[in-house]
């Protein structure tokens, strides 16, 4: 059974060997650590299941540390003497992996790169060990899977512990924003700490991806796994401390189960709200985006690219209404997002088709199936996808980056010999400076940072 769950941040400076006196600047965090560690000691768990964002992380797989034991230290922070070893609870790890496979969740013990404990595990356990050491550990990473999958995985952890009759304490190791006191960081931390204070984990699930990116979150997926661990469980929730003096948010919180409550099925509520949100998104799509959506969905379901006439007929749009689509040409980029994260983006700088309609159809299908950064889109994802269609205006040569504006202009970089070319669209999330924009465009083209380039800029008409 789950005895309790805790949120622990992991600032190395909290330890005297590293802080060297500065740890007193986050004394409230230290005091909260101590309080939680004492509670854990009183509960005497068999196992501590700890999720850390600093273990090996995969885009599509939640990693559970294998082996019978592990060790680590904090030498990377100048404190090699802060050493720790733990015994792993192999029985519980195996059970979690088995339940995950049965539940269709991509998780397990494959793919370990380094067995050593990371600071996300060492810092919380350092405090626990001051008061209690008679426990084993299951160490788990986060992944690039959806927040919903992380919540489901939390449910798997709770089911596994119950099935084996293990008394388990869960620790979600994670800092909050790494962008304090910037407004996005402050907003992100307010959402997370508000969720901790009132035990409303739906707020965690609903935090927009864009805010997570701009606020540079650290531990959100660990917190969401914790929410899944406490699914349908009434809890006494306490936000014990929150501080952010070093530009990073540190929150300590405790959650003590006190019975069952079927209304606290936050995933079911989240999925209902997501369905409503997606229906609103679709109802407000432009004709260009509707064309992209229909083309991609038709291809995924049938394996065949639709004809423009099929698109027009399906969407009840006449050629007279689509005059621009059927009579003009332009370069087009189609970008797909899933729950705020990029899922595919393919485009043409200059038109290769006889009209814009065919350009959108072509690039929609390619974004779903040919973007080398992603696996092809499958039918199970279609209801969650959001599209943007950018029509590119002809590019113009410029002499320097001073003529760029990341919000207004996209950029094209070309190597001096002309055999490498890269493009980045304007007004993208998390691209705040011209230097970032050019650097990413060069990286996409395979051009080194110190290599000379020719620059072009272009504007787009963006349809959402």
CSV table of C-alpha atoms in Angstrom, one decimal:
chain,number,residue,atom,x,y,z
A,1,UNK,CA,0.0,0.0,0.0
A,2,UNK,CA,1.0,3.6,-0.5
A,3,UNK,CA,1.7,5.1,3.0
A,4,UNK,CA,2.5,8.6,1.8
A,5,UNK,CA,3.9,10.7,-1.0
A,6,UNK,CA,6.2,13.6,-1.0
A,7,UNK,CA,7.6,16.3,-3.3
A,8,UNK,CA,11.3,16.9,-2.7
A,9,UNK,CA,13.4,19.4,-4.8
A,10,UNK,CA,17.0,18.5,-5.3
A,11,UNK,CA,19.3,21.6,-5.0
A,12,UNK,CA,22.8,20.3,-4.2
A,13,UNK,CA,23.4,23.6,-2.4
A,14,UNK,CA,21.1,22.4,0.4
A,15,UNK,CA,23.8,20.1,1.7
A,16,UNK,CA,26.5,21.8,3.9
A,17,UNK,CA,29.3,20.1,2.0
A,18,UNK,CA,28.2,22.0,-1.1
A,19,UNK,CA,26.4,25.1,0.3
A,20,UNK,CA,29.3,26.0,2.6
A,21,UNK,CA,27.0,28.4,4.5
A,22,UNK,CA,24.8,29.5,1.6
A,23,UNK,CA,22.3,26.7,2.4
A,24,UNK,CA,20.8,28.9,5.1
A,25,UNK,CA,19.4,31.0,2.2
A,26,UNK,CA,16.9,28.1,1.7
A,27,UNK,CA,16.4,27.2,5.4
A,28,UNK,CA,12.6,26.8,4.9
A,29,UNK,CA,13.3,24.1,2.4
A,30,UNK,CA,15.8,22.4,4.7
A,31,UNK,CA,13.3,22.5,7.6
A,32,UNK,CA,10.6,21.0,5.4
A,33,UNK,CA,13.0,18.2,4.2
A,34,UNK,CA,13.6,17.4,7.9
A,35,UNK,CA,9.9,17.3,8.7
A,36,UNK,CA,9.2,14.9,5.7
A,37,UNK,CA,12.2,12.7,6.5
A,38,UNK,CA,10.9,12.3,10.1
A,39,UNK,CA,7.5,11.3,8.8
A,40,UNK,CA,9.0,8.7,6.6
A,41,UNK,CA,11.0,7.3,9.5
A,42,UNK,CA,7.8,7.0,11.6
A,43,UNK,CA,6.1,5.1,8.8
A,44,UNK,CA,8.9,2.6,8.4
A,45,UNK,CA,8.3,1.8,4.7
A,46,UNK,CA,9.6,-1.4,3.1
A,47,UNK,CA,10.4,0.5,-0.1
A,48,UNK,CA,10.8,4.1,-1.3
A,49,UNK,CA,9.8,4.5,-4.9
A,50,UNK,CA,11.6,7.6,-6.2
A,51,UNK,CA,11.1,9.3,-9.5
A,52,UNK,CA,13.9,11.6,-10.7
A,53,UNK,CA,14.2,13.7,-13.8
A,54,UNK,CA,18.0,13.2,-13.8
A,55,UNK,CA,18.2,9.5,-14.5
A,56,UNK,CA,18.3,8.2,-18.1
A,57,UNK,CA,15.3,9.7,-20.0
A,58,UNK,CA,13.8,8.4,-23.2
A,59,UNK,CA,11.3,10.0,-25.5
A,60,UNK,CA,9.0,7.0,-25.5
A,61,UNK,CA,10.0,4.8,-22.6
A,62,UNK,CA,9.9,5.2,-18.8
A,63,UNK,CA,13.1,3.7,-17.4
A,64,UNK,CA,13.2,1.7,-14.2
A,65,UNK,CA,16.7,1.2,-12.8
A,66,UNK,CA,17.7,-2.5,-13.0
A,67,UNK,CA,20.3,-4.4,-10.9
A,68,UNK,CA,20.3,-5.3,-7.2
A,69,UNK,CA,22.0,-2.1,-6.0
A,70,UNK,CA,23.5,1.2,-7.0
A,71,UNK,CA,25.8,3.9,-5.7
A,72,UNK,CA,26.6,7.4,-6.5
A,73,UNK,CA,28.2,10.7,-5.1
A,74,UNK,CA,28.1,14.4,-5.7
A,75,UNK,CA,31.6,14.9,-7.1
A,76,UNK,CA,30.2,16.8,-10.1
A,77,UNK,CA,29.2,19.5,-7.5
A,78,UNK,CA,32.6,19.4,-5.8
A,79,UNK,CA,31.5,17.0,-3.0
A,80,UNK,CA,32.9,13.5,-3.8
A,81,UNK,CA,32.6,12.7,-0.1
A,82,UNK,CA,28.8,12.8,-0.3
A,83,UNK,CA,28.5,9.2,-1.2
A,84,UNK,CA,25.4,6.9,-1.1
A,85,UNK,CA,24.6,3.3,-1.9
A,86,UNK,CA,21.1,1.8,-2.0
A,87,UNK,CA,19.7,-1.7,-2.4
A,88,UNK,CA,17.0,-1.9,-5.1
A,89,UNK,CA,13.7,-3.7,-4.5
A,90,UNK,CA,13.9,-6.0,-7.5
A,91,UNK,CA,10.7,-7.8,-6.7
A,92,UNK,CA,8.7,-4.5,-6.8
A,93,UNK,CA,10.6,-3.3,-9.9
A,94,UNK,CA,9.7,-6.5,-11.8
A,95,UNK,CA,6.1,-6.2,-10.7
A,96,UNK,CA,5.9,-2.6,-11.9
A,97,UNK,CA,7.4,-3.6,-15.2
A,98,UNK,CA,4.9,-6.5,-15.6
A,99,UNK,CA,1.9,-4.3,-14.7
A,100,UNK,CA,3.1,-1.6,-17.1
A,101,UNK,CA,3.4,-4.1,-20.0
A,102,UNK,CA,-0.1,-5.5,-19.2
A,103,UNK,CA,-1.5,-1.9,-19.2
A,104,UNK,CA,0.1,-1.0,-22.5
A,105,UNK,CA,2.5,1.5,-21.0
A,106,UNK,CA,6.0,1.7,-22.5
A,107,UNK,CA,8.2,1.2,-19.4
A,108,UNK,CA,10.8,-1.2,-18.0
A,109,UNK,CA,14.4,-1.8,-17.2
A,110,UNK,CA,15.9,-1.8,-20.7
A,111,UNK,CA,18.4,0.7,-22.0
A,112,UNK,CA,20.4,1.6,-18.9
A,113,UNK,CA,23.4,3.9,-19.7
A,114,UNK,CA,24.8,4.5,-16.3
A,115,UNK,CA,23.8,2.7,-13.1
A,116,UNK,CA,25.1,5.5,-10.8
A,117,UNK,CA,22.7,7.4,-8.6
A,118,UNK,CA,22.0,10.9,-9.7
A,119,UNK,CA,21.6,14.0,-7.5
A,120,UNK,CA,17.8,13.9,-8.0
A,121,UNK,CA,17.9,10.6,-6.0
A,122,UNK,CA,20.8,11.4,-3.6
A,123,UNK,CA,19.5,14.7,-2.2
A,124,UNK,CA,16.1,13.4,-0.9
A,125,UNK,CA,17.5,10.1,0.3
A,126,UNK,CA,20.4,12.0,2.1
A,127,UNK,CA,17.7,13.5,4.4
A,128,UNK,CA,15.8,10.3,4.8
A,129,UNK,CA,18.9,8.5,5.8
A,130,UNK,CA,19.4,10.8,8.8
A,131,UNK,CA,16.4,9.2,10.4
A,132,UNK,CA,15.7,5.9,8.7
A,133,UNK,CA,17.8,3.4,6.6
A,134,UNK,CA,15.9,0.1,6.7
A,135,UNK,CA,14.4,0.4,3.2
A,136,UNK,CA,14.9,-0.6,-0.4
A,137,UNK,CA,14.6,1.7,-3.4
A,138,UNK,CA,12.9,1.6,-6.8
A,139,UNK,CA,14.4,4.4,-8.9
A,140,UNK,CA,12.4,5.5,-12.0
A,141,UNK,CA,13.0,8.2,-14.7
A,142,UNK,CA,10.6,10.5,-16.5
A,143,UNK,CA,10.1,10.4,-20.3
A,144,UNK,CA,8.8,12.2,-23.3
A,145,UNK,CA,5.5,10.3,-23.1
A,146,UNK,CA,2.3,12.3,-22.5
A,147,UNK,CA,1.3,13.5,-19.1
A,148,UNK,CA,-1.6,11.0,-19.3
A,149,UNK,CA,0.8,8.1,-19.7
A,150,UNK,CA,2.8,9.3,-16.7
A,151,UNK,CA,-0.4,9.4,-14.6
A,152,UNK,CA,-1.3,5.9,-15.8
A,153,UNK,CA,2.2,4.7,-14.8
A,154,UNK,CA,1.6,6.1,-11.3
A,155,UNK,CA,-1.5,4.0,-11.1
A,156,UNK,CA,0.6,1.0,-12.1
A,157,UNK,CA,3.0,1.7,-9.2
A,158,UNK,CA,0.2,1.8,-6.7
A,159,UNK,CA,-1.4,-1.4,-8.0
A,160,UNK,CA,2.0,-3.2,-8.0
A,161,UNK,CA,2.7,-2.2,-4.3
A,162,UNK,CA,-0.8,-3.4,-3.3
A,163,UNK,CA,-0.5,-6.7,-5.2
A,164,UNK,CA,2.8,-7.5,-3.4
A,165,UNK,CA,1.6,-6.2,0.0
A,166,UNK,CA,4.5,-3.7,0.2
A,167,UNK,CA,4.4,-0.7,2.4
A,168,UNK,CA,5.6,2.1,0.1
A,169,UNK,CA,6.5,5.7,0.3
A,170,UNK,CA,6.6,7.6,-2.9
A,171,UNK,CA,9.0,10.5,-3.5
A,172,UNK,CA,8.7,12.8,-6.6
A,173,UNK,CA,12.1,14.5,-6.9
A,174,UNK,CA,11.9,17.7,-8.9
A,175,UNK,CA,12.5,21.4,-8.9
A,176,UNK,CA,9.9,23.8,-10.2
A,177,UNK,CA,10.8,26.6,-12.7
A,178,UNK,CA,14.3,27.4,-13.6
A,179,UNK,CA,13.3,30.8,-14.9
A,180,UNK,CA,12.6,32.8,-11.7
A,181,UNK,CA,11.8,35.7,-11.4
A,182,UNK,CA,10.7,35.9,-15.0
A,183,UNK,CA,6.9,36.1,-15.4
A,184,UNK,CA,6.5,32.7,-17.0
A,185,UNK,CA,8.5,31.1,-14.2
A,186,UNK,CA,6.4,32.8,-11.5
A,187,UNK,CA,3.2,31.8,-13.3
A,188,UNK,CA,4.3,28.1,-13.6
A,189,UNK,CA,5.3,27.9,-10.0
A,190,UNK,CA,2.0,29.4,-8.9
A,191,UNK,CA,0.1,26.7,-10.7
A,192,UNK,CA,2.2,23.9,-9.3
A,193,UNK,CA,2.3,25.1,-5.7
A,194,UNK,CA,-1.4,25.8,-5.9
A,195,UNK,CA,-2.0,22.2,-6.9
A,196,UNK,CA,0.2,21.0,-4.1
A,197,UNK,CA,-1.6,23.2,-1.5
A,198,UNK,CA,-5.1,22.0,-2.3
A,199,UNK,CA,-4.3,18.5,-3.6
A,200,UNK,CA,-6.0,19.3,-6.9
A,201,UNK,CA,-3.8,17.3,-9.3
A,202,UNK,CA,-6.0,18.2,-12.3
A,203,UNK,CA,-4.2,21.5,-12.3
A,204,UNK,CA,-0.9,19.7,-12.9
A,205,UNK,CA,-2.3,17.8,-15.9
A,206,UNK,CA,-3.7,21.0,-17.4
A,207,UNK,CA,-0.6,23.2,-17.3
A,208,UNK,CA,0.1,24.2,-20.9
A,209,UNK,CA,3.1,22.8,-22.6
A,210,UNK,CA,4.1,26.2,-23.7
A,211,UNK,CA,4.2,27.5,-20.1
A,212,UNK,CA,6.3,24.5,-19.1
A,213,UNK,CA,8.8,25.3,-21.9
A,214,UNK,CA,9.0,29.0,-21.2
A,215,UNK,CA,9.1,28.5,-17.4
A,216,UNK,CA,11.8,25.7,-17.8
A,217,UNK,CA,10.1,23.2,-15.5
A,218,UNK,CA,12.0,20.3,-14.0
A,219,UNK,CA,9.8,17.9,-12.1
A,220,UNK,CA,6.3,18.1,-13.6
A,221,UNK,CA,6.2,14.6,-14.9
A,222,UNK,CA,7.5,13.2,-11.6
A,223,UNK,CA,4.7,15.1,-9.9
A,224,UNK,CA,2.1,13.7,-12.3
A,225,UNK,CA,3.3,10.1,-11.7
A,226,UNK,CA,2.7,10.9,-8.0
A,227,UNK,CA,-0.8,12.1,-8.9
A,228,UNK,CA,-1.4,8.7,-10.5
A,229,UNK,CA,0.0,6.9,-7.5
A,230,UNK,CA,-2.7,8.7,-5.5
A,231,UNK,CA,-5.5,8.1,-8.0
A,232,UNK,CA,-8.9,7.9,-6.4
A,233,UNK,CA,-7.3,8.5,-3.0
A,234,UNK,CA,-8.4,11.1,-0.5
A,235,UNK,CA,-5.3,12.9,0.8
A,236,UNK,CA,-4.3,15.4,3.4
A,237,UNK,CA,-2.2,17.8,1.3
A,238,UNK,CA,0.3,20.2,2.7
A,239,UNK,CA,2.6,22.6,0.9
A,240,UNK,CA,5.3,22.7,3.5
A,241,UNK,CA,7.6,25.3,1.9
A,242,UNK,CA,8.3,27.2,-1.3
A,243,UNK,CA,11.4,29.3,-2.0
A,244,UNK,CA,13.2,30.5,-5.1
A,245,UNK,CA,16.2,32.7,-4.1
A,246,UNK,CA,18.6,31.3,-6.7
A,247,UNK,CA,16.4,31.6,-9.8
A,248,UNK,CA,14.9,28.1,-9.3
A,249,UNK,CA,11.7,27.2,-7.5
A,250,UNK,CA,11.9,24.7,-4.6
A,251,UNK,CA,8.7,23.3,-3.2
A,252,UNK,CA,8.3,20.6,-0.5
A,253,UNK,CA,4.9,19.0,-0.1
A,254,UNK,CA,3.4,16.0,1.6
A,255,UNK,CA,0.3,14.0,0.8
A,256,UNK,CA,-1.0,11.5,3.3
A,257,UNK,CA,-3.7,9.1,2.2
A,258,UNK,CA,-6.9,9.1,4.3
A,259,UNK,CA,-9.3,6.8,2.4
A,260,UNK,CA,-10.7,6.3,-1.0
A,261,UNK,CA,-12.5,8.9,-3.2
A,262,UNK,CA,-13.7,7.9,-6.6
A,263,UNK,CA,-14.2,11.5,-7.6
A,264,UNK,CA,-10.4,12.0,-7.4
A,265,UNK,CA,-10.0,10.3,-10.8
A,266,UNK,CA,-8.1,13.3,-12.2
A,267,UNK,CA,-7.2,11.5,-15.5
A,268,UNK,CA,-10.8,10.8,-16.4
A,269,UNK,CA,-11.7,14.4,-15.8
A,270,UNK,CA,-8.7,15.6,-17.7
A,271,UNK,CA,-9.6,13.5,-20.7
A,272,UNK,CA,-13.1,14.8,-20.8
A,273,UNK,CA,-11.9,18.4,-20.7
A,274,UNK,CA,-9.3,17.6,-23.4
A,275,UNK,CA,-12.0,16.2,-25.7
A,276,UNK,CA,-14.0,19.4,-25.2
A,277,UNK,CA,-11.0,21.5,-25.9
A,278,UNK,CA,-10.1,19.6,-29.1
A,279,UNK,CA,-13.7,20.0,-30.4
A,280,UNK,CA,-13.4,23.7,-29.9
A,281,UNK,CA,-10.0,23.7,-31.7
A,282,UNK,CA,-11.5,21.9,-34.7
A,283,UNK,CA,-14.6,24.2,-34.8
A,284,UNK,CA,-12.3,27.2,-35.2
A,285,UNK,CA,-9.9,25.8,-37.8
A,286,UNK,CA,-9.4,27.8,-41.1
A,287,UNK,CA,-10.0,26.1,-44.4
A,288,UNK,CA,-6.2,25.7,-44.8
A,289,UNK,CA,-5.9,23.8,-41.6
A,290,UNK,CA,-9.0,21.7,-42.3
A,291,UNK,CA,-7.3,20.7,-45.6
A,292,UNK,CA,-4.2,19.7,-43.7
A,293,UNK,CA,-6.2,17.7,-41.1
A,294,UNK,CA,-8.3,15.9,-43.6
A,295,UNK,CA,-5.3,15.1,-45.8
A,296,UNK,CA,-3.3,13.7,-43.0
A,297,UNK,CA,-6.1,11.7,-41.5
A,298,UNK,CA,-7.1,10.3,-44.9
A,299,UNK,CA,-3.5,9.2,-45.5
A,300,UNK,CA,-3.1,7.6,-42.0
A,301,UNK,CA,-6.4,5.7,-42.3
A,302,UNK,CA,-6.1,4.6,-45.9
A,303,UNK,CA,-2.5,4.7,-46.8
A,304,UNK,CA,-3.3,6.9,-49.8
A,305,UNK,CA,-2.9,10.7,-50.4
A,306,UNK,CA,-6.2,12.3,-51.2
A,307,UNK,CA,-6.9,14.2,-54.4
A,308,UNK,CA,-7.7,17.9,-54.0
A,309,UNK,CA,-11.2,17.2,-55.4
A,310,UNK,CA,-11.7,14.6,-52.6
A,311,UNK,CA,-10.7,17.2,-50.0
A,312,UNK,CA,-13.0,19.8,-51.4
A,313,UNK,CA,-15.9,17.5,-51.5
A,314,UNK,CA,-15.4,16.2,-48.0
A,315,UNK,CA,-15.1,19.6,-46.5
A,316,UNK,CA,-18.0,21.1,-48.6
A,317,UNK,CA,-15.8,23.8,-50.0
A,318,UNK,CA,-16.2,25.0,-53.6
A,319,UNK,CA,-13.4,26.0,-55.9
A,320,UNK,CA,-14.8,29.6,-56.0
A,321,UNK,CA,-14.3,29.8,-52.3
A,322,UNK,CA,-10.9,28.2,-52.6
A,323,UNK,CA,-9.8,30.5,-55.4
A,324,UNK,CA,-6.4,31.1,-53.8
A,325,UNK,CA,-5.9,27.5,-53.0
A,326,UNK,CA,-6.5,26.3,-56.5
A,327,UNK,CA,-5.0,29.2,-58.6
A,328,UNK,CA,-2.0,30.4,-56.6
A,329,UNK,CA,1.3,28.8,-55.7
A,330,UNK,CA,3.4,29.2,-52.5
A,331,UNK,CA,5.9,27.4,-50.3
A,332,UNK,CA,4.0,25.8,-47.5
A,333,UNK,CA,4.9,24.4,-44.1
A,334,UNK,CA,2.6,22.1,-42.2
A,335,UNK,CA,3.4,21.6,-38.5
A,336,UNK,CA,1.6,19.2,-36.2
A,337,UNK,CA,1.5,19.3,-32.4
A,338,UNK,CA,0.3,16.8,-29.9
A,339,UNK,CA,-0.6,18.1,-26.4
A,340,UNK,CA,1.5,21.2,-27.2
A,341,UNK,CA,4.6,19.3,-28.3
A,342,UNK,CA,5.9,19.2,-31.9
A,343,UNK,CA,4.8,15.9,-33.6
A,344,UNK,CA,6.0,16.6,-37.1
A,345,UNK,CA,6.8,19.6,-39.4
A,346,UNK,CA,7.6,19.4,-43.1
A,347,UNK,CA,7.5,22.2,-45.7
A,348,UNK,CA,8.7,23.6,-49.0
A,349,UNK,CA,10.6,26.9,-49.2
A,350,UNK,CA,9.4,27.4,-52.8
A,351,UNK,CA,6.4,25.7,-54.3
A,352,UNK,CA,6.8,22.3,-55.9
A,353,UNK,CA,3.1,21.7,-56.7
A,354,UNK,CA,0.8,23.4,-59.2
A,355,UNK,CA,-1.3,25.1,-56.5
A,356,UNK,CA,-1.5,25.8,-52.7
A,357,UNK,CA,-4.1,23.0,-52.2
A,358,UNK,CA,-1.8,20.4,-53.5
A,359,UNK,CA,1.1,21.9,-51.6
A,360,UNK,CA,-0.8,21.6,-48.3
A,361,UNK,CA,-1.9,18.0,-49.0
A,362,UNK,CA,1.6,16.9,-50.0
A,363,UNK,CA,3.3,18.5,-46.9
A,364,UNK,CA,0.6,17.3,-44.5
A,365,UNK,CA,1.2,13.7,-45.5
A,366,UNK,CA,4.9,14.2,-45.3
A,367,UNK,CA,4.7,15.8,-41.9
A,368,UNK,CA,2.9,12.7,-40.7
A,369,UNK,CA,5.1,10.1,-42.3
A,370,UNK,CA,8.5,11.6,-43.4
A,371,UNK,CA,9.8,13.8,-40.6
A,372,UNK,CA,13.0,11.9,-39.6
A,373,UNK,CA,12.7,13.2,-36.0
A,374,UNK,CA,9.5,11.3,-35.3
A,375,UNK,CA,7.9,8.0,-35.8
A,376,UNK,CA,5.0,8.1,-38.3
A,377,UNK,CA,1.7,9.3,-36.9
A,378,UNK,CA,-0.7,6.4,-36.2
A,379,UNK,CA,-4.5,6.4,-36.2
A,380,UNK,CA,-4.7,6.4,-32.4
A,381,UNK,CA,-3.2,9.9,-32.2
A,382,UNK,CA,-5.4,11.6,-34.7
A,383,UNK,CA,-8.0,13.0,-32.2
A,384,UNK,CA,-5.2,14.8,-30.3
A,385,UNK,CA,-3.4,16.6,-33.1
A,386,UNK,CA,-3.4,20.3,-33.7
A,387,UNK,CA,-2.2,21.9,-36.9
A,388,UNK,CA,-0.7,25.1,-38.2
A,389,UNK,CA,-0.2,25.9,-41.9
A,390,UNK,CA,2.3,28.6,-42.9
A,391,UNK,CA,2.2,30.1,-46.4
A,392,UNK,CA,5.7,31.5,-47.2
A,393,UNK,CA,6.2,34.8,-49.0
A,394,UNK,CA,9.2,34.9,-51.4
A,395,UNK,CA,12.4,35.2,-49.4
A,396,UNK,CA,14.7,38.2,-49.7
A,397,UNK,CA,18.5,38.4,-49.2
A,398,UNK,CA,19.8,40.3,-46.2
A,399,UNK,CA,23.3,41.4,-45.2
A,400,UNK,CA,23.2,40.8,-41.4
A,401,UNK,CA,21.2,39.4,-38.5
A,402,UNK,CA,20.3,43.0,-37.6
A,403,UNK,CA,17.7,42.8,-40.3
A,404,UNK,CA,16.0,39.9,-38.7
A,405,UNK,CA,13.1,39.8,-36.2
A,406,UNK,CA,12.2,36.5,-34.7
A,407,UNK,CA,8.5,37.3,-34.4
A,408,UNK,CA,8.1,38.8,-37.9
A,409,UNK,CA,10.6,37.0,-40.1
A,410,UNK,CA,11.7,33.4,-40.7
A,411,UNK,CA,15.3,32.8,-41.7
A,412,UNK,CA,17.0,30.8,-44.3
A,413,UNK,CA,20.8,30.1,-43.9
A,414,UNK,CA,22.9,28.8,-46.8
A,415,UNK,CA,26.5,27.7,-46.7
A,416,UNK,CA,28.9,29.7,-48.8
A,417,UNK,CA,29.4,26.8,-51.2
A,418,UNK,CA,25.6,26.5,-51.5
A,419,UNK,CA,25.3,22.8,-50.7
A,420,UNK,CA,23.7,23.2,-47.2
A,421,UNK,CA,20.5,25.1,-46.5
A,422,UNK,CA,18.4,25.4,-43.4
A,423,UNK,CA,15.2,27.2,-42.5
A,424,UNK,CA,13.4,28.2,-39.3
A,425,UNK,CA,9.9,29.7,-39.2
A,426,UNK,CA,9.1,32.9,-37.4
A,427,UNK,CA,7.3,33.3,-34.1
A,428,UNK,CA,8.1,29.9,-32.6
A,429,UNK,CA,7.7,29.0,-29.0
A,430,UNK,CA,11.0,29.3,-27.0
A,431,UNK,CA,12.8,31.1,-29.8
A,432,UNK,CA,13.4,34.5,-28.2
A,433,UNK,CA,16.5,35.9,-30.0
A,434,UNK,CA,17.8,36.2,-33.5
A,435,UNK,CA,21.0,34.4,-32.4
A,436,UNK,CA,18.9,31.4,-31.3
A,437,UNK,CA,17.0,31.5,-34.6
A,438,UNK,CA,20.1,31.5,-36.8
A,439,UNK,CA,21.9,28.9,-34.6
A,440,UNK,CA,19.0,26.5,-34.9
A,441,UNK,CA,18.6,27.0,-38.6
A,442,UNK,CA,22.4,26.3,-39.1
A,443,UNK,CA,22.2,23.2,-36.9
A,444,UNK,CA,19.2,21.9,-39.0
A,445,UNK,CA,21.3,22.5,-42.2
A,446,UNK,CA,24.4,20.8,-40.7
A,447,UNK,CA,26.4,24.0,-40.8
A,448,UNK,CA,28.9,24.6,-37.9
A,449,UNK,CA,28.5,27.6,-35.7
A,450,UNK,CA,31.7,29.2,-37.0
A,451,UNK,CA,31.0,28.6,-40.7
A,452,UNK,CA,30.2,31.6,-43.0
A,453,UNK,CA,26.7,31.7,-44.4
A,454,UNK,CA,24.4,33.7,-46.6
A,455,UNK,CA,21.2,35.0,-45.0
A,456,UNK,CA,17.7,35.3,-46.3
A,457,UNK,CA,14.5,36.3,-44.5
A,458,UNK,CA,10.9,35.7,-45.3
A,459,UNK,CA,7.4,36.4,-43.9
A,460,UNK,CA,4.6,34.0,-43.5
A,461,UNK,CA,0.8,34.0,-43.3
A,462,UNK,CA,0.0,31.6,-40.5
A,463,UNK,CA,-3.3,29.7,-40.4
A,464,UNK,CA,-4.4,28.0,-37.2
